[in-house]
XYZ file of C-alpha atoms in Angstrom:
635
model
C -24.634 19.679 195.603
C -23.410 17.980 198.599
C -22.613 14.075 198.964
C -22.570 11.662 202.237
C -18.958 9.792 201.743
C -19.016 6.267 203.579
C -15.389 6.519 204.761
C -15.947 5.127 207.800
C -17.159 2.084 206.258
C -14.564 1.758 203.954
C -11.533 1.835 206.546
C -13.732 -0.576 209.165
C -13.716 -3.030 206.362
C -9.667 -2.239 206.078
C -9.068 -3.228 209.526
C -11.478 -6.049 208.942
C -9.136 -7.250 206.296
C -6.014 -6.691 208.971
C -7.802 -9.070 211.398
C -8.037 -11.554 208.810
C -4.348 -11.265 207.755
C -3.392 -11.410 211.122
C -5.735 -14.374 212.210
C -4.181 -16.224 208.707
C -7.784 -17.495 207.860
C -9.623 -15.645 205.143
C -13.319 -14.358 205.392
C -15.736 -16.612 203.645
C -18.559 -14.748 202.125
C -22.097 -16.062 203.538
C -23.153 -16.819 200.245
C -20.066 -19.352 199.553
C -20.092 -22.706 200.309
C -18.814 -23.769 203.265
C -15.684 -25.689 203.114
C -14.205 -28.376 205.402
C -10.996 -27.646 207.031
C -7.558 -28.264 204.957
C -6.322 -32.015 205.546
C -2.688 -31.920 205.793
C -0.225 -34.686 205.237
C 3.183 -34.383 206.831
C 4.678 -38.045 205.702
C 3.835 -36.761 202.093
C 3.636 -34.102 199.306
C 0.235 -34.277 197.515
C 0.944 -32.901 194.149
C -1.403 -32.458 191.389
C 0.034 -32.370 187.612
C -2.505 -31.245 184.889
C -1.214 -32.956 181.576
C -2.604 -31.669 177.854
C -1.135 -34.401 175.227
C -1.619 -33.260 172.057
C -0.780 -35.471 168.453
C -0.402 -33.524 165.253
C -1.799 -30.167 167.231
C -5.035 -32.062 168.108
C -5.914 -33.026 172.223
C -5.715 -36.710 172.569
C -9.007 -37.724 174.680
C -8.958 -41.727 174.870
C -5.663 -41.814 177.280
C -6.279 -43.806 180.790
C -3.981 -43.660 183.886
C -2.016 -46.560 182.572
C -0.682 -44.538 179.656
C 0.948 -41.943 181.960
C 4.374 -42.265 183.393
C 5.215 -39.374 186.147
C 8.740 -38.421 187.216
C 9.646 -36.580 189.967
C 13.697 -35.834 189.545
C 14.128 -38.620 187.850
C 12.367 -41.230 190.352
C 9.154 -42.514 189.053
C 5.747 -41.961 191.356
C 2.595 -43.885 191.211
C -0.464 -41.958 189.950
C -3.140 -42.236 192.337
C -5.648 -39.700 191.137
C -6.702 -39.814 187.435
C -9.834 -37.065 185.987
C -9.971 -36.452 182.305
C -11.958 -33.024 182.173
C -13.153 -31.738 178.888
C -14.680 -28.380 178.717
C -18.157 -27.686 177.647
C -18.983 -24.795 175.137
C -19.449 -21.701 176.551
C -23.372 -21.250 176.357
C -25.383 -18.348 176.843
C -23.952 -15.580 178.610
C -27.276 -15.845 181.064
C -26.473 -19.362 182.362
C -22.909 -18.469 183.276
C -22.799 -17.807 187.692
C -20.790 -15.002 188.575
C -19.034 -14.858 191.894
C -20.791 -12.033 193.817
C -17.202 -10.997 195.825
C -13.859 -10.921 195.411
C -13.485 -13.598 198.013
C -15.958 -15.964 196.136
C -13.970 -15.452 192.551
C -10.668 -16.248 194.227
C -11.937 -19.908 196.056
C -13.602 -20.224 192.483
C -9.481 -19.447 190.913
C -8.663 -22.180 193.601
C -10.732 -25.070 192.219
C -8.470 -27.170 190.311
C -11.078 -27.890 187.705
C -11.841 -24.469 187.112
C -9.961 -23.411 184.375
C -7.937 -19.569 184.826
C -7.287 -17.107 181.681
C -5.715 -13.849 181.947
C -6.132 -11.712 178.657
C -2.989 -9.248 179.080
C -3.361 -5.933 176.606
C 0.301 -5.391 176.184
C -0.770 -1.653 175.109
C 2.836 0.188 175.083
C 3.708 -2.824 172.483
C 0.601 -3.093 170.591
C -0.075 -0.464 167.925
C -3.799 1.412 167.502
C -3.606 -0.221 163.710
C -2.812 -3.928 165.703
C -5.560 -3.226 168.653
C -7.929 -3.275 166.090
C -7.610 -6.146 163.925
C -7.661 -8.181 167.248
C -10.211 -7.491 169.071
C -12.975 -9.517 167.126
C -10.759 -12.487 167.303
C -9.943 -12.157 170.501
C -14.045 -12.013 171.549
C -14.554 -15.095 169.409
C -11.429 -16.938 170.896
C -13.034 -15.891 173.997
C -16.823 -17.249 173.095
C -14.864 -20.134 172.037
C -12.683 -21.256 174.808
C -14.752 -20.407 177.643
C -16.579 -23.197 179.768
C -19.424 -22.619 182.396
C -16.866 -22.712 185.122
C -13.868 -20.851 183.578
C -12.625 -17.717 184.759
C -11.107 -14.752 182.955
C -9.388 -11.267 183.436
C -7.973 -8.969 182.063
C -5.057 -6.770 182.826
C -2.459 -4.408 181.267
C 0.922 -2.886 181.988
C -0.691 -0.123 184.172
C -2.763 -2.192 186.107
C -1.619 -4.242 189.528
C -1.928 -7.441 190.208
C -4.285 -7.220 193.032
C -6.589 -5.116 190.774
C -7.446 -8.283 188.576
C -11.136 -9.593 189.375
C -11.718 -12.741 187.652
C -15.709 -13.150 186.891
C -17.058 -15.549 184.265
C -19.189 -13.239 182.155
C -17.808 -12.022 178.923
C -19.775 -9.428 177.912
C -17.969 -6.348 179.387
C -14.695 -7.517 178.186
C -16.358 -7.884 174.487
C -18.167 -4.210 175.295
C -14.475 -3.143 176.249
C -12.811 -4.276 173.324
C -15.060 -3.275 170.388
C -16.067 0.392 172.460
C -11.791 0.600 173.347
C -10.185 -0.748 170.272
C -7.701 2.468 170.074
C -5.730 0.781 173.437
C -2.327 0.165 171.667
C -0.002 2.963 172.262
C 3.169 1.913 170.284
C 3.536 4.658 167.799
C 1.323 7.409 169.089
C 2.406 10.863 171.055
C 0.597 9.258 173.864
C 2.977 9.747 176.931
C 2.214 9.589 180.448
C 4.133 12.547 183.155
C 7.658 10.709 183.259
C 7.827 10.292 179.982
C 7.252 13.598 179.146
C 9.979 14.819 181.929
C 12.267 12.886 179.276
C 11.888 14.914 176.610
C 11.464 17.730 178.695
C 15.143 17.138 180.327
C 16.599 15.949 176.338
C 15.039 18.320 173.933
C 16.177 17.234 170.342
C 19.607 18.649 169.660
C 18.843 18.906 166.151
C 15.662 18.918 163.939
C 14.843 15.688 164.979
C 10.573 15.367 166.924
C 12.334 13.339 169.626
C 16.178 13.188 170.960
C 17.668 9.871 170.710
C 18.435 9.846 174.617
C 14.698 10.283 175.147
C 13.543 8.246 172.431
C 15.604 5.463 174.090
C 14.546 6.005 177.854
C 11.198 5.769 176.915
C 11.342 2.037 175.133
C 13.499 0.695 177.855
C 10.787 2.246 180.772
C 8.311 0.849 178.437
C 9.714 -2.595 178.185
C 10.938 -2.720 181.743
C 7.269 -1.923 183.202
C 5.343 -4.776 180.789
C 8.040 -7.431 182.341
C 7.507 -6.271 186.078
C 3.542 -6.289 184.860
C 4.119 -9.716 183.803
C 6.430 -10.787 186.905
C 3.896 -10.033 189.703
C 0.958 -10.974 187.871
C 2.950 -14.978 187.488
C 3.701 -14.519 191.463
C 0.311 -13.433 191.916
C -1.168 -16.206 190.201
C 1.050 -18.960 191.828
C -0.636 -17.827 194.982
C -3.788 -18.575 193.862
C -3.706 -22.102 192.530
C -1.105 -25.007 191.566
C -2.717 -26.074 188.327
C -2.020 -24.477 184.918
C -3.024 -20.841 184.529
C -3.342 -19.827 180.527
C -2.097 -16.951 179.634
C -3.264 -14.678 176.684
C -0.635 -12.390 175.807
C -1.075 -9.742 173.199
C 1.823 -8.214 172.225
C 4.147 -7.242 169.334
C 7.133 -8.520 171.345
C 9.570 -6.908 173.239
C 13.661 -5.839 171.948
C 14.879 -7.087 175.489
C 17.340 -4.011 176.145
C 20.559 -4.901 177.744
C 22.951 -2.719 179.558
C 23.996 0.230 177.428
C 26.954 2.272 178.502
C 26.712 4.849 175.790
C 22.881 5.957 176.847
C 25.170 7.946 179.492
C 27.101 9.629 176.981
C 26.661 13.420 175.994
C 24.575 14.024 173.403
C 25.670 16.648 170.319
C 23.668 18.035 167.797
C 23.843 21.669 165.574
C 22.228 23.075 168.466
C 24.942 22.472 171.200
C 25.717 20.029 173.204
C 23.814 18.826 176.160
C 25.437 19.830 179.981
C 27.321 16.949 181.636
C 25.110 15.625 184.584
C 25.184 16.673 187.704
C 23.189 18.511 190.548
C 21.364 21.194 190.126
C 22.576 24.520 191.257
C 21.049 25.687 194.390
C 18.690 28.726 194.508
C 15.742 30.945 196.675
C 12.709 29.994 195.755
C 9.837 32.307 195.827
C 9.074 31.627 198.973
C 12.757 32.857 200.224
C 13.631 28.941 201.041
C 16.956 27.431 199.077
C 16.376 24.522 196.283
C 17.369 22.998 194.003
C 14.778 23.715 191.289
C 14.837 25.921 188.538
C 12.270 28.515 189.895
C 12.165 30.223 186.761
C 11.772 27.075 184.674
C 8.341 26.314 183.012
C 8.895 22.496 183.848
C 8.319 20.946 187.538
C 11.266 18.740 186.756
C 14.951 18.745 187.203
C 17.790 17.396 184.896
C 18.806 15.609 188.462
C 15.639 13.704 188.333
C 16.345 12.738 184.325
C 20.035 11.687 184.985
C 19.141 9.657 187.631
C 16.388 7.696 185.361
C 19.163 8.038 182.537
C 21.659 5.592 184.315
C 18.916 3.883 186.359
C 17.684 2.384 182.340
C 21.502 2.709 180.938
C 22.215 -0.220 183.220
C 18.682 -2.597 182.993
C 19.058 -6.160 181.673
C 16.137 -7.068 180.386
C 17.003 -10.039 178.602
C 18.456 -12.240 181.798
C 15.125 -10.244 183.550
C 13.190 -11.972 180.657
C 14.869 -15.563 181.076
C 14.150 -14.992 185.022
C 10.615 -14.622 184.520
C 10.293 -17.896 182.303
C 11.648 -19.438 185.160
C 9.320 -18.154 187.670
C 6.340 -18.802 185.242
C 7.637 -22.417 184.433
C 8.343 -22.256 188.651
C 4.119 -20.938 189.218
C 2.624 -23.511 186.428
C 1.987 -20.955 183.833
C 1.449 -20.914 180.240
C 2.216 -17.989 178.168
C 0.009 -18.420 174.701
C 1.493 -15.202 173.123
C -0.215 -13.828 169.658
C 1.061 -10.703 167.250
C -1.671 -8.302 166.901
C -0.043 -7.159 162.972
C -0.649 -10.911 161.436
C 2.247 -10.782 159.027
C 4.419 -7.845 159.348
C 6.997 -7.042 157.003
C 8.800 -4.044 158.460
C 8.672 -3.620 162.431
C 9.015 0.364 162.619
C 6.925 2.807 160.737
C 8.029 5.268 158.057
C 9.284 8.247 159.139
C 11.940 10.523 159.884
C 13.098 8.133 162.987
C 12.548 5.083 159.917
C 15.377 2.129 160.337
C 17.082 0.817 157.616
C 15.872 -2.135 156.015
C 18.853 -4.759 157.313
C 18.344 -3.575 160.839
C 14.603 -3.235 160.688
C 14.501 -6.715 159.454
C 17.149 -7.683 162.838
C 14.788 -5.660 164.831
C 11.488 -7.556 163.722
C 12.862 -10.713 163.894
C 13.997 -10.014 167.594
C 10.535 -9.155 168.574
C 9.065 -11.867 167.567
C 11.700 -14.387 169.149
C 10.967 -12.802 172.633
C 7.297 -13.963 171.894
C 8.234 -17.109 170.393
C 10.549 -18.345 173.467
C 7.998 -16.783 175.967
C 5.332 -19.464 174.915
C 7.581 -22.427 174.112
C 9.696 -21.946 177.278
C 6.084 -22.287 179.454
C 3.949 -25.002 177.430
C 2.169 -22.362 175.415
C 1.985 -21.920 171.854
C 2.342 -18.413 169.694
C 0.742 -16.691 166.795
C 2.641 -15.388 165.089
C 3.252 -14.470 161.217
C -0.118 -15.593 160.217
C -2.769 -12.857 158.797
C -5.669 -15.257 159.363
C -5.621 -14.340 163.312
C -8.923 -16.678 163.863
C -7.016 -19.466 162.556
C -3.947 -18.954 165.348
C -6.949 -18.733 167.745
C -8.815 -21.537 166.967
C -5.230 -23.819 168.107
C -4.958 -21.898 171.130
C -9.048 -23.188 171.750
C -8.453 -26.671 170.909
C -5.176 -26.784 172.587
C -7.073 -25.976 175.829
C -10.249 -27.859 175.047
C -9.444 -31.074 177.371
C -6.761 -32.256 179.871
C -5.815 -34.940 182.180
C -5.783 -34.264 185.995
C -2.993 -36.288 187.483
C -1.872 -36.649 191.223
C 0.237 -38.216 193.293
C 2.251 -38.576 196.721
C 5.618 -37.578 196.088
C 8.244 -40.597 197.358
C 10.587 -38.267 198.118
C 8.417 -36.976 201.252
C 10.338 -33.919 202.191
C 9.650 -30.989 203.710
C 12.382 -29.528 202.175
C 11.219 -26.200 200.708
C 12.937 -26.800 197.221
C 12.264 -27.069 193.638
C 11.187 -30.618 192.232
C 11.250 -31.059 188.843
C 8.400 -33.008 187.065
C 8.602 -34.905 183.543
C 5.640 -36.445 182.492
C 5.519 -39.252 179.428
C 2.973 -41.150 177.446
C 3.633 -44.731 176.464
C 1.676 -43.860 173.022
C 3.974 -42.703 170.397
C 3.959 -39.849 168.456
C 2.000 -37.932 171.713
C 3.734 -34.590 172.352
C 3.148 -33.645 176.005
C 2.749 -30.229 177.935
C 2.608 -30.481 181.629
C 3.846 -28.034 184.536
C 7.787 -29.132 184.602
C 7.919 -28.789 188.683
C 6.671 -27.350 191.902
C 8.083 -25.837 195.043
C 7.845 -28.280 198.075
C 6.394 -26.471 201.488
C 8.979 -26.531 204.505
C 7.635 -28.675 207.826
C 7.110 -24.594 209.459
C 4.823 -23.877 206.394
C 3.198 -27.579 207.277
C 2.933 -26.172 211.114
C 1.636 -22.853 210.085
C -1.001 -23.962 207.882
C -2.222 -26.894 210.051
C -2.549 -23.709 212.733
C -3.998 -21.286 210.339
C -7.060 -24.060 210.058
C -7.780 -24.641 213.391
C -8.131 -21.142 213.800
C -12.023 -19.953 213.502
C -12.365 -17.484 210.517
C -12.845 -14.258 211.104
C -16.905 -12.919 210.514
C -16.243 -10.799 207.698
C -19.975 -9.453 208.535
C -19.207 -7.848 211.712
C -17.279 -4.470 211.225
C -19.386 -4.044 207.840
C -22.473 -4.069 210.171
C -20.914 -2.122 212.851
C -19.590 0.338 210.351
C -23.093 1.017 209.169
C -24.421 1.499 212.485
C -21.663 3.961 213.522
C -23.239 6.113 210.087
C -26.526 6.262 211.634
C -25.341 7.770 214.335
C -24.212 10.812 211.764
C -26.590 13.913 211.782
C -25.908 16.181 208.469
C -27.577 19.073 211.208
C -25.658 18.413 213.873
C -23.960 21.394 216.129
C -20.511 19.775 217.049
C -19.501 16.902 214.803
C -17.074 13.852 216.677
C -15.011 11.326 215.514
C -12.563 9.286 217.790
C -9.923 6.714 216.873
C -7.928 4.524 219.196
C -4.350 4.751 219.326
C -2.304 1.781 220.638
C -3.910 -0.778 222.901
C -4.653 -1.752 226.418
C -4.622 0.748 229.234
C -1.808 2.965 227.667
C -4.099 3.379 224.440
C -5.045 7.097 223.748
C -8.101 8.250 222.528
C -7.700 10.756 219.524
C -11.095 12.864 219.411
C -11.767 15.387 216.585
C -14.247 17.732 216.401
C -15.675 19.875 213.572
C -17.831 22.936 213.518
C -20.508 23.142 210.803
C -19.608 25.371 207.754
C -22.098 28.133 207.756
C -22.139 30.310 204.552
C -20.728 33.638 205.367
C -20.941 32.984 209.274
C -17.221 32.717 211.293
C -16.635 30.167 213.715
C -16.630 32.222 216.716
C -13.872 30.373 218.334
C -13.404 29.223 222.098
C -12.495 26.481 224.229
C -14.281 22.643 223.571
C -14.496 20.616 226.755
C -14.031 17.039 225.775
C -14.926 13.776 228.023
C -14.256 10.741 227.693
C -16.567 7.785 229.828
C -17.498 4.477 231.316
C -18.921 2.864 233.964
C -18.810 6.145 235.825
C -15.233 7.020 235.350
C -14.027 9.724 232.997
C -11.082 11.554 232.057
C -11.120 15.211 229.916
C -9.434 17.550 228.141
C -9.625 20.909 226.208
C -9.732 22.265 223.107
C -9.309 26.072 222.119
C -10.464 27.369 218.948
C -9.301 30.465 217.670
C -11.601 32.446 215.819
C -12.503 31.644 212.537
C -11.031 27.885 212.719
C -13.378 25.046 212.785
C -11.974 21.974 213.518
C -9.274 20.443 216.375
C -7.737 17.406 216.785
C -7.155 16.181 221.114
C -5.431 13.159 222.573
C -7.366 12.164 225.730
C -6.035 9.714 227.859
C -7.984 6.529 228.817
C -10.220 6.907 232.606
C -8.153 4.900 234.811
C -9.534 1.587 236.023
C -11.942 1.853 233.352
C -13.313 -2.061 231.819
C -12.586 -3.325 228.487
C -15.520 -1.742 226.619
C -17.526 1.243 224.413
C -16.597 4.797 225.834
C -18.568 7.315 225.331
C -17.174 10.747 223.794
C -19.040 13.850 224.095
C -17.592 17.721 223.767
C -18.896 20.610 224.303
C -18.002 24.198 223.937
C -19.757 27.135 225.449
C -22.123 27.631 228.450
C -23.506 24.745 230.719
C -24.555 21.541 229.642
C -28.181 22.453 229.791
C -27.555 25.436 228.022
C -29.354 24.889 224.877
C -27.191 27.853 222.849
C -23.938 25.464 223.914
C -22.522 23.224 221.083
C -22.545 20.176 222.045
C -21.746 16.348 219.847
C -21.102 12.672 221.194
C -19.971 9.848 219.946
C -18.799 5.826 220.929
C -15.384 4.090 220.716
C -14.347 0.366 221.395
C -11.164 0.667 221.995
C -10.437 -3.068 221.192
C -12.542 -2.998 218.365
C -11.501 -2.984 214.785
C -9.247 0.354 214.364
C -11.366 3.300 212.811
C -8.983 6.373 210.223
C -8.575 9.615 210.900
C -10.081 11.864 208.562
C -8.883 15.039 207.045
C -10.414 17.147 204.516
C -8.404 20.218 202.445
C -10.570 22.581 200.118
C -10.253 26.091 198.608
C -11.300 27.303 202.544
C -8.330 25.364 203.918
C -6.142 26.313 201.401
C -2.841 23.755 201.468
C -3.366 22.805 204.674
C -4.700 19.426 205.357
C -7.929 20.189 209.165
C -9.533 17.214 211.124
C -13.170 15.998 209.510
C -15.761 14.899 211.379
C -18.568 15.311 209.895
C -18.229 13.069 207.394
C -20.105 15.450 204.935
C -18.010 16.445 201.741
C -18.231 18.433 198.718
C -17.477 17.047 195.209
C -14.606 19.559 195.490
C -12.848 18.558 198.353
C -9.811 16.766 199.134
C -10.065 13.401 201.757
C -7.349 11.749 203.360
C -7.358 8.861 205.900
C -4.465 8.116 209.006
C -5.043 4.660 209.379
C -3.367 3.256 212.825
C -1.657 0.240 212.279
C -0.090 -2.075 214.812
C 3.484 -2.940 214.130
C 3.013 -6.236 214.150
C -0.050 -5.799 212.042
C -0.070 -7.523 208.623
C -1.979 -4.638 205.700
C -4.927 -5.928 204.364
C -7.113 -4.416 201.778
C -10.085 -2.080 201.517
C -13.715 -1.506 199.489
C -15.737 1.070 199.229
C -19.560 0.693 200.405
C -22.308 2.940 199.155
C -25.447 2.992 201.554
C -27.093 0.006 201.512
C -23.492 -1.979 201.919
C -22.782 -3.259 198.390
């Protein structure tokens, strides 16, 4: 069975997202709102605080604007914009409005009265036993929390930043959790491919499962890739919005590795002792080329490879990494609530042959659960920990986020100075504790210049290389005797045209090889160029320069190879190009017929088999945007 692949749709909608970088406006979707241009105040900084003042772990709701004191380093500022929201209960799951793009959940993120919850699934730090027990209170918490116009997502260590989607439906994260509940991967064999380079590179020196040195690399790549999880995901939600973003965190805490000289020492055992690092000795390969690698070796990796990891992690400081990203998060306006899976844990490692002793288990526990503890106090969250009754923990992370005060004001100090201003909010009623975000970065006056730009600029249609993209497929014929596709390199009259052509794959038939005459035209002028096939190939990739003189415009591209043009036993395929339009990919294709080597597509017809890869030209003063994925009908 055979399937139509949309690439060309995919990579029009790429560029489309380059034009929009470039232009500094994002696309709107049609079904969004339209929004009035960005009012921008150069005198002033317009800076919104949201407050949640709590007494005895319960939201205080009867506060009005003349209870609030704000401080911006130390000078006081007059409030002049005062909203106490409190969140209605979820509701059905029917009445809730999803956003129908990306684009559309992302203004939604921007809406200050929107509340934003990421649930992160810590799952090298969360054990199978502690995945389970949370994942009904973490639905209910869920249920609970969730307003009409909140959003949530959900991300884990091995995800990106850019792949969360926030939506407003709950029901595939509840599916997710109850269907997934075996996600935590503390404890298990469960190792990904550089992980099991490490214990391919350390073998246990004695009769130990796992060598030390491995054992060791593992926890600090483990640890090291939750933080930089957590790092981009604080920068990526800064982006997004000023006002608070919440946080879920479930974890069973980090040990916060510092640098360790002795990770680089030589490990001993009864069995030997393991070589002293170095590079590895140089060899013919099979193929009669010298490397490095250990041709006769069962294991794609070299001990070069595992040494270099080995200091790389010998030398990590997680802990000042840890304090840097309680900066940034306290920096971004975000609040870490931070809850232990195990409820109330008495020993932090499992029993076994690799089992700690009790004093040092106990150390270890306890520094677990501090790493949790200061993550949440440091950012205005709170943390459950210790506590077996987990819906209990959850319940104060749902009233602590039940109602808040919106505060703003123009900042007296007025400058454009690109620094960090520190913000300390009070209530005159005692006995009110108070969380608020403790500061914000000011924009710089070329920020203020680029922005006021960026908004009289006319958005780019978002609509228009989606529609031409689907055009361009109707113009594809599954039947057709000489397949095309061109793409535009450079710009202006030195662009070149890049035209491939592709042969259709008979069963059992050679391509008969020859020369392709290609031609490229407009408004009567045309330049061409040749092909030659030898026999048996199929495809060819040509440069062909632009007609001189020719207009700004579509060019037509036809080929053809063998006898006349009216010769109806000629091959023959066409095809259109704008050369100012939005860049189209090269395609390539590699299957068991083109063995490693990577031949031009152009029919855009591929087997479930094959192997696709796109050369996507790029300006160099282009900015990379992203890309989706269409099926036939454009969703």
């Amino acid at each position: 069975m055979r399937y139509r692949f949309l690439a060309s749709t995919a990579f029009a909608l790429s560029a489309a997202a380059v034009i929009v970088a470039q232009s500094g406006t994002p696309a709107r979707s049609p079904a969004a709102d339209p929004q009035q241009p960005p009012t921008f105040r150069t005198e002033a900084n317009f800076v919104r605080v949201d407050v949640y003042p709590t007494k005895d772990g319960r939201p205080v709701q009867d506060l009005t604007r003349e209870d609030f004191e704000v401080f911006e380093d130390g000078v006081p500022q007059q409030v002049q914009s005062f909203e106490h929201i409190l969140v209605s209960p979820a509701g059905p799951e029917a009445q809730r409005s999803e956003p129908n793009t990306i684009e559309a959940s992302r203004q939604l993120v921007a809406n200050p009265k929107n509340r934003v919850f990421v649930l992160f699934l810590d799952t090298p730090h969360v054990s199978v036993a502690g995945g389970w027990h949370a994942r009904e209170p973490l639905i209910r918490l869920i249920d609970r929390i969730l307003g009409p116009d909140d959003l949530v997502a959900v991300m884990t260590p091995g995800m990106s930043a850019g792949d969360v989607v926030f939506a407003r439906k709950t029901e595939v994260i509840a599916s997710g959790l109850r269907s997934k509940w075996p996600w935590g991967q503390r404890g298990t064999i469960e190792k990904d491919e550089r992980e099991k380079m490490y214990e391919t590179c350390y073998p246990p020196l004695g009769a130990g499962i796992i060598s030390k040195t491995a054992a060791q690399m593992i926890s600090r790549k483990r640890e090291r890739a939750t933080l930089d999880a957590l790092t981009e995901l604080v920068y990526s939600l800064r982006d997004m919005r000023e006002e608070r973003k919440a946080i879920l965190m479930v974890s069973e805490g980090w040990l916060l590795y510092r640098p360790d000289s002795s990770l680089t020492n030589l490990e001993s055992g009864p069995a030997g002792t393991e070589r002293i690092p170095g590079v590895d000795p140089i060899s013919v390969g099979p193929d009669g080329r010298i490397t490095t690698k250990n041709t006769r070796a069962s294991s794609p990796y070299t001990k070069t490879d595992c040494d270099g990891d080995r200091m790389h992690l010998a030398m990590m400081d997680d802990a000042q990494y840890f304090r840097d990203l309680t900066d940034e998060a306290n920096r971004g306006n975000a609040s870490f609530y931070t809850v232990d899976p195990r409820g109330l844990p008495a020993f932090d490692s499992s029993m076994g042959p690799d089992e700690l002793p009790v004093t040092v288990d106990a150390q270890v526990l306890r520094g677990r659960l501090d790493s949790l503890r200061t993550l949440a106090d440091a950012t205005d969250g709170l943390a459950v920990l210790n506590n077996n009754d987990l819906d209990a923990g959850m319940k104060r992370i749902s009233d602590d986020l039940s109602s808040y005060y919106l505060l703003g004001y123009y900042s007296k100090s007025g400058g454009l100075d690109g620094k960090f201003h520190a913000i300390k909010v009070r209530v005159k009623r005692p006995g009110v504790d108070i969380r608020a975000r403790k500061g914000y970065r000011a924009a710089t006056s070329a920020e203020v210049s680029a922005a006021k730009a960026a908004a009289a600029t006319p958005g780019a249609d978002a609509l228009a290389p989606v529609t031409a993209a689907l055009s361009s497929l109707a113009r594809i014929r599954p039947d057709s005797r000489l397949s095309l596709n061109a793409v535009a390199l450079g710009s202006g009259s030195s662009a070149t045209i890049l035209v491939a052509g592709e042969l259709p794959s008979s069963s059992g038939t050679a391509a008969p090889g020859g020369v392709v005459e290609i031609t490229v035209a407009a408004d009567g002028k045309s330049t061409t160029a040749q092909a030659t096939l030898a026999a048996g190939q199929r495809s060819f990739a040509v440069p062909v320069g632009l007609p001189e003189g020719v207009p700004a415009g579509t060019l037509s591209v036809r080929a053809r190879m063998g006898g006349s043009a009216a010769d109806p036993e000629a091959l023959t395929g066409a095809t259109s190009i704008d050369p100012a339009g939005p860049p189209q990919p090269m395609i390539f294709r590699r299957s068991a017929f083109t063995g490693n080597r990577l031949v031009p597509a152009a029919s855009f017809l591929f087997s479930r088999t094959e192997r696709v890869r796109f050369e996507f030209p790029i300006a160099a003063d282009a900015v990379v945007g992203a890309g989706r994925l269409l099926d036939r009908t454009g969703q």
